[in-house]
């Protein structure tokens, strides 16, 4: 299933920059379908070897949904600011976003799960831990609610990226007034 971006001029295809963006972005929105109703949750993630990795409890609504339907849609978006314009309809947002469709699978290989969790630690708390995450910790960890942790992998079937840099000189800041921009 290929999806075309309606505003084609914002299509972004540089794989190196897309990978860089996905390594830096902080939040992924995972969309699932629960009895014909959307269910979207924000999560920490890593993008590794062309796959998205997330983690969470091995029980609950997300896991129950995945037992019946492994299809997923992922959205990652970073906002870089609002672009002001004297014409209200031309006010815009500077951003980059990636949308991917794929299937979710539980990572059963302990080496792969540990590598994904280590990469998450490296991303969100770099250089905090003095030793690498052990496979035993990933395998045996039980949360305060009594749940084991599960690592999930989303393999994209399709992926599109959009970017709108916007005019840096027109970036809105508190105190900016339209009268400053009408003589441009």
XYZ file of C-alpha atoms in Angstrom:
184
model
C 0.000 0.000 0.000
C 1.740 3.151 -1.207
C 0.425 6.430 0.048
C 1.013 9.620 -1.897
C 1.457 12.855 -0.031
C -1.182 15.351 -1.137
C 1.149 18.333 -0.819
C 3.890 16.750 -2.892
C 6.332 19.647 -2.516
C 6.712 18.691 1.158
C 7.634 15.089 0.399
C 11.017 14.305 1.895
C 13.039 11.378 0.528
C 16.611 11.738 1.810
C 17.007 8.402 3.651
C 20.043 9.549 5.606
C 18.231 12.586 6.977
C 15.064 10.576 7.642
C 17.115 8.034 9.620
C 18.818 10.878 11.513
C 15.415 12.421 12.282
C 14.064 9.079 13.545
C 17.115 8.562 15.746
C 16.650 12.024 17.322
C 12.836 12.259 17.617
C 11.530 11.621 21.107
C 7.974 10.294 20.752
C 6.233 7.861 18.483
C 2.458 7.638 18.213
C 1.375 4.041 17.706
C -2.060 3.653 16.136
C -3.915 0.370 16.410
C -7.503 -0.674 15.646
C -9.640 -1.980 18.523
C -13.002 -3.275 17.274
C -13.141 -0.673 14.483
C -12.136 2.144 16.844
C -8.721 3.834 16.653
C -6.445 3.515 19.654
C -3.355 5.749 19.580
C -0.697 5.884 22.275
C 2.508 7.923 22.618
C 5.629 5.894 23.379
C 9.397 6.107 23.582
C 11.048 4.337 20.670
C 14.183 3.612 18.712
C 14.603 3.170 14.982
C 17.156 0.464 14.300
C 17.961 -1.502 11.149
C 14.868 -0.143 9.418
C 12.501 -1.179 12.227
C 10.793 0.683 15.054
C 11.187 -0.756 18.553
C 8.995 0.054 21.532
C 8.465 -1.585 24.885
C 5.827 -1.884 27.570
C 3.904 -4.273 29.759
C 3.190 -7.721 28.385
C -0.481 -7.259 29.241
C -3.136 -4.592 28.837
C -5.141 -3.011 26.048
C -2.273 -2.715 23.535
C -1.374 -6.397 23.885
C -5.041 -7.463 23.748
C -5.513 -5.525 20.503
C -2.361 -7.043 18.983
C -3.647 -10.564 19.649
C -6.398 -9.887 17.087
C -4.807 -7.382 14.714
C -1.077 -6.690 14.289
C -1.581 -3.890 11.739
C -0.257 -0.565 12.943
C 0.260 2.999 11.842
C 3.108 4.999 13.331
C 3.476 8.755 13.343
C 6.584 10.641 14.427
C 6.485 14.437 14.265
C 8.700 17.220 15.528
C 7.486 20.823 15.439
C 10.160 23.445 14.761
C 7.990 26.532 15.214
C 5.121 28.550 13.804
C 5.704 30.627 10.691
C 3.849 33.956 10.892
C 2.364 35.691 7.860
C 0.352 38.901 7.461
C -2.265 36.809 5.617
C -3.860 34.601 8.304
C -4.441 31.700 5.896
C -0.693 31.600 5.154
C 0.363 31.155 8.790
C 2.014 27.743 8.898
C 4.078 25.321 10.952
C 7.699 24.274 10.414
C 7.983 20.532 11.006
C 9.195 17.138 9.925
C 7.059 14.029 10.127
C 7.209 10.366 9.236
C 4.218 8.062 8.864
C 4.695 4.326 8.522
C 2.313 1.402 8.179
C 3.392 -2.054 9.169
C 2.947 -5.032 11.404
C 3.799 -5.358 15.073
C 5.547 -8.435 16.356
C 6.754 -9.438 19.791
C 10.534 -9.717 19.908
C 11.236 -13.199 21.272
C 14.985 -13.219 20.628
C 16.577 -12.080 23.908
C 19.672 -10.688 22.156
C 17.517 -8.519 19.858
C 15.295 -7.378 22.748
C 18.306 -6.477 24.897
C 19.964 -4.594 22.021
C 16.755 -2.596 21.432
C 16.395 -1.773 25.133
C 20.072 -0.783 25.358
C 19.632 1.522 22.383
C 16.623 3.107 24.130
C 18.713 3.738 27.233
C 21.484 5.205 25.071
C 18.951 7.494 23.379
C 16.998 8.731 26.393
C 19.660 8.673 29.146
C 23.003 8.704 27.292
C 26.048 7.814 29.383
C 23.941 7.481 32.533
C 24.662 3.804 33.178
C 28.245 2.662 33.576
C 27.595 -0.887 32.369
C 25.545 -2.310 29.526
C 22.060 -3.646 30.120
C 22.156 -7.359 30.876
C 20.050 -9.945 29.105
C 19.025 -11.277 32.532
C 17.542 -7.891 33.457
C 15.492 -7.751 30.251
C 14.415 -11.376 30.669
C 13.492 -11.236 34.366
C 12.289 -7.660 34.994
C 8.854 -7.373 36.631
C 7.211 -3.942 36.974
C 5.700 -2.619 40.187
C 2.315 -3.698 38.770
C 3.569 -7.261 38.329
C 3.986 -7.243 34.557
C 6.924 -8.445 32.529
C 8.310 -6.096 29.924
C 7.779 -6.933 26.279
C 9.744 -5.472 23.385
C 7.751 -4.928 20.197
C 9.087 -4.451 16.682
C 7.175 -2.679 13.948
C 8.372 -3.574 10.464
C 7.314 -0.825 8.070
C 5.555 -1.882 4.887
C 5.259 1.726 3.722
C 6.859 4.875 5.024
C 6.506 8.492 3.947
C 8.191 11.625 5.241
C 7.250 15.285 5.015
C 9.184 18.386 5.864
C 8.390 22.069 5.913
C 11.307 24.214 7.005
C 9.521 27.520 6.751
C 11.150 30.913 6.474
C 13.390 31.273 9.535
C 12.976 35.071 9.422
C 9.206 34.681 9.742
C 9.300 32.359 12.751
C 6.807 33.555 15.333
C 8.000 34.600 18.785
C 6.015 36.061 21.685
C 5.632 39.778 21.103
C 5.863 39.581 17.315
C 3.130 41.686 15.684
C 1.704 41.689 12.178
C 2.738 45.349 11.802
C 6.371 44.182 11.832
C 5.742 42.034 8.769
C 3.395 44.129 6.629
C 6.191 46.229 5.159
C 8.201 43.221 3.938
